[in-house]
mmCIF file of C-alpha atoms in Angstrom:
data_model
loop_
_atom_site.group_PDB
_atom_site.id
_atom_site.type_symbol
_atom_site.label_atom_id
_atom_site.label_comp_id
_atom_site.label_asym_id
_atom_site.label_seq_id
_atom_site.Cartn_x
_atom_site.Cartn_y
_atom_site.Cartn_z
ATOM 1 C CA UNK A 1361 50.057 -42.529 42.911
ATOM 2 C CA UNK A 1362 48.984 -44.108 46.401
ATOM 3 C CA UNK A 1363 45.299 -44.745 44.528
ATOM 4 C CA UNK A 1364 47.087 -46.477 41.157
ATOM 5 C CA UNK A 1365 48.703 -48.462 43.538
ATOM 6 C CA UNK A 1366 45.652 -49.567 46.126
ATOM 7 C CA UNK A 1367 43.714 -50.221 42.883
ATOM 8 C CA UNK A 1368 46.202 -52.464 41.440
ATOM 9 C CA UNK A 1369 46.724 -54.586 45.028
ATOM 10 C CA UNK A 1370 42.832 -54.757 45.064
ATOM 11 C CA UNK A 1371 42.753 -56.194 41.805
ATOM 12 C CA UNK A 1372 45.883 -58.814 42.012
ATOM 13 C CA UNK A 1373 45.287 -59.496 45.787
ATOM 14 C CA UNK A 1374 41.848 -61.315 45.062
ATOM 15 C CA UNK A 1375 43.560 -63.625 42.481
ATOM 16 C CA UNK A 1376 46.258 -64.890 45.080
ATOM 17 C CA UNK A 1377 44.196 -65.583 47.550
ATOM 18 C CA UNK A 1378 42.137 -67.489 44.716
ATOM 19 C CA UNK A 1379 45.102 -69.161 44.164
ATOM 20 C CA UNK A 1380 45.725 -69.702 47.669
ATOM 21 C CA UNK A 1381 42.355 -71.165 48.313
ATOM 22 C CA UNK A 1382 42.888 -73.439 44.962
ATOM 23 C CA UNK A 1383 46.427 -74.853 46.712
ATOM 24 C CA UNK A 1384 44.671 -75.706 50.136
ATOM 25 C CA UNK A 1385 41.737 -77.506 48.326
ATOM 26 C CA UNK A 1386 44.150 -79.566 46.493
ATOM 27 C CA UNK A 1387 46.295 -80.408 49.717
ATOM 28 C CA UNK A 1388 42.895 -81.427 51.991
ATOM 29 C CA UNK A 1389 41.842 -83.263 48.996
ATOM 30 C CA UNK A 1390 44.448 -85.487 47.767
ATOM 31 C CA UNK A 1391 42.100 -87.205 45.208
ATOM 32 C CA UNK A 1392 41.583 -84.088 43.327
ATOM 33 C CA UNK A 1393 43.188 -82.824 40.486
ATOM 34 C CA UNK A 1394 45.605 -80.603 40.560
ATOM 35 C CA UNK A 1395 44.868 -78.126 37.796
ATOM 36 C CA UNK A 1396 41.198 -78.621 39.153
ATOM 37 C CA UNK A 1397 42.100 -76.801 42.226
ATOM 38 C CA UNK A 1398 44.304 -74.456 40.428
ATOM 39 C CA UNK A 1399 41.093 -73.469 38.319
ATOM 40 C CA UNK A 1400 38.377 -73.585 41.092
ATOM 41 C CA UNK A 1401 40.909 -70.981 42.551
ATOM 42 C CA UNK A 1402 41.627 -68.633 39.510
ATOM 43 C CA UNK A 1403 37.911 -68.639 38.838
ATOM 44 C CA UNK A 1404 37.191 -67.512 42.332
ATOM 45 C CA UNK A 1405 39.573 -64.882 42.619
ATOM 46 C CA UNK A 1406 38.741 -63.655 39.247
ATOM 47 C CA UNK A 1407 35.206 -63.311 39.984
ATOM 48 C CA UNK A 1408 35.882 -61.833 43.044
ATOM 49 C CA UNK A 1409 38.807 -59.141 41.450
ATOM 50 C CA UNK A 1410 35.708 -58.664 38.644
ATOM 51 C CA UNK A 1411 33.317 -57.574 42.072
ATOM 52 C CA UNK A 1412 35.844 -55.402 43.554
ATOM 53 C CA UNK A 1413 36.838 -53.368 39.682
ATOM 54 C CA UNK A 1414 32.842 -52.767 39.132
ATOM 55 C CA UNK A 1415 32.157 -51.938 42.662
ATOM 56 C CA UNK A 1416 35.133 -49.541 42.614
ATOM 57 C CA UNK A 1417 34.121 -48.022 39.361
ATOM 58 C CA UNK A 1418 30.099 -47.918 40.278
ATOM 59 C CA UNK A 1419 31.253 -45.814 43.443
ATOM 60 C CA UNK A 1420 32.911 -43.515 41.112
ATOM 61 C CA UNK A 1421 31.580 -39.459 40.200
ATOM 62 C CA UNK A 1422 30.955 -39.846 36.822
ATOM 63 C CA UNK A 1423 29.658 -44.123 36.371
ATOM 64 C CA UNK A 1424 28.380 -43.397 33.136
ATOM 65 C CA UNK A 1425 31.634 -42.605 31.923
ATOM 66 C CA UNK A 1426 33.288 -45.965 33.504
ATOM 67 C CA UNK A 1427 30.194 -48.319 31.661
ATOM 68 C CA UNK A 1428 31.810 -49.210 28.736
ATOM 69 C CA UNK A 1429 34.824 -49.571 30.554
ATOM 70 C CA UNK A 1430 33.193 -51.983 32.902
ATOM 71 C CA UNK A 1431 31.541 -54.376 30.261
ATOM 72 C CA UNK A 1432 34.167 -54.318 28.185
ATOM 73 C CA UNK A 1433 36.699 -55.423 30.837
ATOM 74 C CA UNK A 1434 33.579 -58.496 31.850
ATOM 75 C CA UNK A 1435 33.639 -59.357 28.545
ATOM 76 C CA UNK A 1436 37.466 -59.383 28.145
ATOM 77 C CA UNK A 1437 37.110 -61.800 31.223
ATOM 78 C CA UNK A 1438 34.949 -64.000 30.554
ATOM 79 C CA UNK A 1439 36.152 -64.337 26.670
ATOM 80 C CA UNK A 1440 39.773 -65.395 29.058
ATOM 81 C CA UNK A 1441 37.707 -67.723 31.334
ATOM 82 C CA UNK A 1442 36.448 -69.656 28.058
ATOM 83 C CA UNK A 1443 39.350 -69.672 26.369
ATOM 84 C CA UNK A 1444 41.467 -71.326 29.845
ATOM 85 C CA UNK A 1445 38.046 -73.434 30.223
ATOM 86 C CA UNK A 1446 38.573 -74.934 26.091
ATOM 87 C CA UNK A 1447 41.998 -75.059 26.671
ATOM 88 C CA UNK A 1448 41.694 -77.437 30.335
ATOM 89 C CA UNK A 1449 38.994 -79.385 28.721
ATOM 90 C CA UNK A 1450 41.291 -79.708 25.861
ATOM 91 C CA UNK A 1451 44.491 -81.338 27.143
ATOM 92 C CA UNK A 1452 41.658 -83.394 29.716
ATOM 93 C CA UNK A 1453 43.064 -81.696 32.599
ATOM 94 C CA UNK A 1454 39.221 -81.300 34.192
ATOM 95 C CA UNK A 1455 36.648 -83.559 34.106
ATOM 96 C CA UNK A 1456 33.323 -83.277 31.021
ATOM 97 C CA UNK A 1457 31.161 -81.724 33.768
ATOM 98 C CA UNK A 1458 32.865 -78.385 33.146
ATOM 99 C CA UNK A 1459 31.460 -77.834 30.033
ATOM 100 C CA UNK A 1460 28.634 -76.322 31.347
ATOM 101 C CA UNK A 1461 30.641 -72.880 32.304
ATOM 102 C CA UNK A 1462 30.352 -72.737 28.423
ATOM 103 C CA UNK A 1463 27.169 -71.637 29.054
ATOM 104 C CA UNK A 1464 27.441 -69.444 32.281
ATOM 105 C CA UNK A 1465 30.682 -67.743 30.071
ATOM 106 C CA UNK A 1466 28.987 -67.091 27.169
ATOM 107 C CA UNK A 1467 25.666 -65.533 28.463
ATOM 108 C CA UNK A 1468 28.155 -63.233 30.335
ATOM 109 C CA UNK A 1469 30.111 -61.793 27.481
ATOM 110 C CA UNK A 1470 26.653 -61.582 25.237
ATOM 111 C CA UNK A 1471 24.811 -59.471 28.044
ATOM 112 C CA UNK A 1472 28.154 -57.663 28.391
ATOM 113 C CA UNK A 1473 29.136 -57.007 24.884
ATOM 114 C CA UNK A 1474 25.168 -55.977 24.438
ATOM 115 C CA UNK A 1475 24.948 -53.530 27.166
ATOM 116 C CA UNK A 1476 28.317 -51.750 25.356
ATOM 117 C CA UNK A 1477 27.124 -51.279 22.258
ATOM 118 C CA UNK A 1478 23.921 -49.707 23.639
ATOM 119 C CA UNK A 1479 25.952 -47.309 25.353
ATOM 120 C CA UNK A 1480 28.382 -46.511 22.326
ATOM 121 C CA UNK A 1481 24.935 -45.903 20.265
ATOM 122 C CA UNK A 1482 23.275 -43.631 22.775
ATOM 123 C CA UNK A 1483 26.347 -41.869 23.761
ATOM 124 C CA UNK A 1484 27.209 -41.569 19.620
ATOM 125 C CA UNK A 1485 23.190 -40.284 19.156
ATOM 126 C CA UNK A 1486 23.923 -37.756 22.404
ATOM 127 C CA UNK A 1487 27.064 -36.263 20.784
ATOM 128 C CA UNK A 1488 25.773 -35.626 17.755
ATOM 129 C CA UNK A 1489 22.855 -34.202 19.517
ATOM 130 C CA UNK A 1490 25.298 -32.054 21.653
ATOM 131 C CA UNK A 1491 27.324 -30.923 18.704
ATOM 132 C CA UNK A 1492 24.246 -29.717 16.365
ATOM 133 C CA UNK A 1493 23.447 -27.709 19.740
ATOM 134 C CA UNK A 1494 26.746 -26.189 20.348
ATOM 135 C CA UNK A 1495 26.374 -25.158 16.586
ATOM 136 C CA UNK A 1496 23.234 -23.301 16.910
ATOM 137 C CA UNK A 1497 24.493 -21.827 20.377
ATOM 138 C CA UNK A 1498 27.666 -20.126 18.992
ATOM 139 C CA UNK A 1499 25.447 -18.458 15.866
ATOM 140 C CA UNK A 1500 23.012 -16.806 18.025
ATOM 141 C CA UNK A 1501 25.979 -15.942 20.452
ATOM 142 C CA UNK A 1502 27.749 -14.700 17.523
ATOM 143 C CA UNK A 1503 24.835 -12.800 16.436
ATOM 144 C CA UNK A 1504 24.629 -11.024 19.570
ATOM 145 C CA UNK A 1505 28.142 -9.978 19.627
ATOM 146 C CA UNK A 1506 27.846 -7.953 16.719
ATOM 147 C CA UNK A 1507 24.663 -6.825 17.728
ATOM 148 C CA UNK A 1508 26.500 -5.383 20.410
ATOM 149 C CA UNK A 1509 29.513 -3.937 18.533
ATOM 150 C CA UNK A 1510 26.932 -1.956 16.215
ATOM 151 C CA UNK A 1511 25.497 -0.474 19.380
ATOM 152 C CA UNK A 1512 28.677 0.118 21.318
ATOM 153 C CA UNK A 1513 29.449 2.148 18.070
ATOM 154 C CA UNK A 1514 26.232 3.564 17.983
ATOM 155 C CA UNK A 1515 26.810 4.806 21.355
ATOM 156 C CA UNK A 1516 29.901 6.178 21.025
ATOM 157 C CA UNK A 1517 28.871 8.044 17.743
ATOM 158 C CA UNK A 1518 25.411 9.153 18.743
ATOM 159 C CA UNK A 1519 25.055 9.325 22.334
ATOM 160 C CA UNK A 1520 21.257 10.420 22.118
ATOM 161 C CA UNK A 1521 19.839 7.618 19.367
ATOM 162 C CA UNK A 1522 17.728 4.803 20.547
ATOM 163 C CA UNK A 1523 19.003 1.582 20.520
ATOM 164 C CA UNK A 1524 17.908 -1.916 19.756
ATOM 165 C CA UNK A 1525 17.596 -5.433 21.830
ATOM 166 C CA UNK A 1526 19.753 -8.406 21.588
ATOM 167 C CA UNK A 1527 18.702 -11.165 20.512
ATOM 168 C CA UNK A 1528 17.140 -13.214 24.022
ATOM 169 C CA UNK A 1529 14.433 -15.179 22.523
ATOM 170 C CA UNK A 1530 16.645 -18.466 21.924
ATOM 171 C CA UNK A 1531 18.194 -18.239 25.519
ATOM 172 C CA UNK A 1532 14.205 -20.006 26.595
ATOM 173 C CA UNK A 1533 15.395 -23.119 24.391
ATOM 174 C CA UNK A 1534 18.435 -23.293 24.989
ATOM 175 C CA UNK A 1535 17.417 -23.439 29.085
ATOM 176 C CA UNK A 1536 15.150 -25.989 28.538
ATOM 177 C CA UNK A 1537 17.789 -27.867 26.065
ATOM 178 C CA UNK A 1538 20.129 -27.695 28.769
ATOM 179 C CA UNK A 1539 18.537 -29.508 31.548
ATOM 180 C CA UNK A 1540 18.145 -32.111 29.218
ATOM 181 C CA UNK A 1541 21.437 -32.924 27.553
ATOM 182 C CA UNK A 1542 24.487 -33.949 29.208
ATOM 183 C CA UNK A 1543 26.885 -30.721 28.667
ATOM 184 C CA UNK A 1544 29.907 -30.285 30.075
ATOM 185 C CA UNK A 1545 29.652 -28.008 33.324
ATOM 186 C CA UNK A 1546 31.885 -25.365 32.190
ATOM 187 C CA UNK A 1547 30.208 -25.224 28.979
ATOM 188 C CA UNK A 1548 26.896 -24.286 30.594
ATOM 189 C CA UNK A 1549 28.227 -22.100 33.633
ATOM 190 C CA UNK A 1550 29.954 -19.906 30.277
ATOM 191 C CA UNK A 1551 26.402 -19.797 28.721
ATOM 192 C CA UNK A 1552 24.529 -18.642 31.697
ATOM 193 C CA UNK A 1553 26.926 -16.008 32.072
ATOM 194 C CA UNK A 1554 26.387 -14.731 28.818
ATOM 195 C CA UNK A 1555 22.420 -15.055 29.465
ATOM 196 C CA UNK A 1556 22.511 -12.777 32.693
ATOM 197 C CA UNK A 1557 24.968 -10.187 31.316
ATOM 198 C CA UNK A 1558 22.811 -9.931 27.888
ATOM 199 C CA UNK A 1559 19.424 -10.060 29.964
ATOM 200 C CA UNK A 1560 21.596 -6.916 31.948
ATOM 201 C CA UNK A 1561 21.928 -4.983 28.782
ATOM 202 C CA UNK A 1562 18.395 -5.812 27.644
ATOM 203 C CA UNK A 1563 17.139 -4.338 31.030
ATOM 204 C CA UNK A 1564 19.135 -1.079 30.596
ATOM 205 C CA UNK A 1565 18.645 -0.650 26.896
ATOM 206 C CA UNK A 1566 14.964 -0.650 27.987
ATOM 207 C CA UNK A 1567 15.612 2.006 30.578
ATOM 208 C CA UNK A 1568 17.143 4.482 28.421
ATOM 209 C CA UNK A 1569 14.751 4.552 25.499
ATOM 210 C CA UNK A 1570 12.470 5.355 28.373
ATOM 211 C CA UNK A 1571 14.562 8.265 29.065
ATOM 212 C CA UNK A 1572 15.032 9.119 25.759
ATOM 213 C CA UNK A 1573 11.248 9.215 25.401
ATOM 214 C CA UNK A 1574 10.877 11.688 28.386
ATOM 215 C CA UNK A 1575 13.615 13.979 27.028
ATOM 216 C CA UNK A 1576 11.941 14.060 23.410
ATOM 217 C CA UNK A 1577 8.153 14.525 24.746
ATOM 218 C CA UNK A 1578 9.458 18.378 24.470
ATOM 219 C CA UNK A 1579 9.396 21.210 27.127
ATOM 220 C CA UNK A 1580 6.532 21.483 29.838
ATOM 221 C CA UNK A 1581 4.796 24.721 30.571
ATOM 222 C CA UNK A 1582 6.765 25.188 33.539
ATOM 223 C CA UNK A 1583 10.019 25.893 32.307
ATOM 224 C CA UNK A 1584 11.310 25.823 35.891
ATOM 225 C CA UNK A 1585 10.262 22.637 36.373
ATOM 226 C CA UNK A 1586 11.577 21.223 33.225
ATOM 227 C CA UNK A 1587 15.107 22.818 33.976
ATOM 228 C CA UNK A 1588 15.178 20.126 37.081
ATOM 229 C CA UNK A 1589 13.340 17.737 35.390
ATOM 230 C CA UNK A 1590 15.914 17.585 32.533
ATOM 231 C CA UNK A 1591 19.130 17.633 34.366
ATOM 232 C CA UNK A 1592 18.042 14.667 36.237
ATOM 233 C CA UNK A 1593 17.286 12.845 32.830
ATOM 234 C CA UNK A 1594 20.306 13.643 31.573
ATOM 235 C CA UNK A 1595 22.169 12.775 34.310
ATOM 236 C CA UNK A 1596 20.565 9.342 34.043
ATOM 237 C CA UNK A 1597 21.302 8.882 30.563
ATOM 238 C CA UNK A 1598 24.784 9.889 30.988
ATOM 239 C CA UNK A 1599 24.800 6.982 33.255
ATOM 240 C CA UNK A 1600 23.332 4.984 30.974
ATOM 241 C CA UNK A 1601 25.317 5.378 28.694
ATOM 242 C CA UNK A 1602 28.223 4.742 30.699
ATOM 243 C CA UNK A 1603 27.142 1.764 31.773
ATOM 244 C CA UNK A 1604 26.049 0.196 28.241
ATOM 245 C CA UNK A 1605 29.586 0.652 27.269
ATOM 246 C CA UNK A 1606 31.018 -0.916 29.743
ATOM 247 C CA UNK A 1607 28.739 -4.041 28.858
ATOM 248 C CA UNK A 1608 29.513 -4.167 26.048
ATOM 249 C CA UNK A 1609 32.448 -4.590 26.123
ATOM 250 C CA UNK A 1610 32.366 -7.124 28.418
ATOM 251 C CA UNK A 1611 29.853 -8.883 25.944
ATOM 252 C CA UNK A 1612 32.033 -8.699 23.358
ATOM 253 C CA UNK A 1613 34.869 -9.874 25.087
ATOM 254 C CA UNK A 1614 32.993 -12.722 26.930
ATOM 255 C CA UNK A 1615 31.201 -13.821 23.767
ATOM 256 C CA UNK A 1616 35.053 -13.701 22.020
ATOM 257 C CA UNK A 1617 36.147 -16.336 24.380
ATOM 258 C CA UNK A 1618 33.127 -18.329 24.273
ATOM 259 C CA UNK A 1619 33.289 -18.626 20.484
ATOM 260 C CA UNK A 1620 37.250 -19.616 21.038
ATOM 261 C CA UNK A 1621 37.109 -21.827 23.623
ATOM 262 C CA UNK A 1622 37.396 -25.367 22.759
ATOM 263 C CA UNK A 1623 34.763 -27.566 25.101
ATOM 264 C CA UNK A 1624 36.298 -31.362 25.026
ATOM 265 C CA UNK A 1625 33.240 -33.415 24.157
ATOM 266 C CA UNK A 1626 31.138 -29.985 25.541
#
């Protein structure tokens, strides 16, 4: 509330003292027109509230969310400025001379109005971009997930099959994709999480084919031996398997909410 309101004294104060300035030229110059003064002052505050607004929104987080916000409102002001300049020239309340503002007015609004429609065309072309991504993302993701409900079943079914790998290969694109669009933050913090926890499974799925391998190489001549050597194995796959299950579950119930979850403008 306090910032609404320093904002809107920082944008009205400017114009006062404009008009302020415009009254005291007109009273140490009695020669001058009136509604000259008046102008001279509007213009200056104007141009001055104009610094202040762009300053304001350049020092913002985000500026390239407040750029078409910032030409637009310069080209709001200077299509106002012409239209008070045709309007004085009009009713020949300022002198001829002041027909040459036409000029600094209108080169204003063009470079303003041009500058906004580049951004609305790249930031159109980016979102588009963005949205054919998020698209592929949630297929693979959603590929994964029942890759991972198969072998949670799997699991719970047949405790001593081999299992397969998700699917990892399009997490390199999507890395490299990701340092170069502008996604939302929670959108990629989401994704990365699903990256390390399906990397996790990866990495343990890996491990216990290896022990599945050791346990199906059959007995060793030592049968002593192999009677310590295969309750440690099985030990480890218990834990294994423990542990797979628990993950995924979690990757089922992450990737759930990830496919769910709507991502304004992602």
């Amino acid at each position: 509330m306090n910032r609404l309101i320093t904002k809107k004294i920082v944008t009205i104060l400017p114009l006062l003292i404009g008009l302020i300035l415009g009254v005291y030229y007109i009273l140490i110059n009695e020669n001058v027109n009136p509604m000259i003064g008046l102008f001279l002052g509007f213009l200056l505050g104007v141009v001055v509230s104009t610094l202040f607004s762009v300053i304001s929104w350049i020092k913002s987080k985000y500026i390239s969310e407040s750029l078409e916000k910032i030409m637009s409102n310069i080209f709001l002001i200077g299509l106002i400025l012409t239209i008070l300049l045709t309007v004085l020239l009009s009713v020949q309340w300022i002198p001829n001379y002041f027909n040459s503002l036409y000029i600094l007015f209108g080169s204003i609004m063009v470079a303003a109005i041009g500058f906004y429609i580049n951004s609305r065309l790249e930031n159109e072309k980016e979102y588009r971009k963005i949205i054919r991504f998020s698209y592929i993302v949630k297929d693979n993701i959603n590929n994964n997930k029942k890759i991972a409900e198969k072998l949670n079943y799997i699991l719970n079914k047949f405790g001593g099959r081999k299992l397969e790998h998700l699917n990892i290969v399009f997490f390199d694109i999507l890395t490299s994709e990701m340092i170069i669009m502008d996604l939302k933050p929670d959108f990629v913090l989401d994704l990365i999480s699903i990256k390390e926890l399906t990397f996790n499974i990866n990495d343990s799925i890996s491990k216990r084919n290896n022990i599945l391998n050791l346990l199906n190489k059959g007995i060793p001549p030592e049968a002593e031996l192999y009677d310590i050597y295969d309750d440690i194995e099985l030990a480890e796959l218990s834990y294994m398997n423990r542990k797979l299950k628990k993950d995924f579950k979690t990757m089922i119930k992450k990737s759930s909410k990830f496919l769910e979850k709507k991502y304004h403008s992602i």
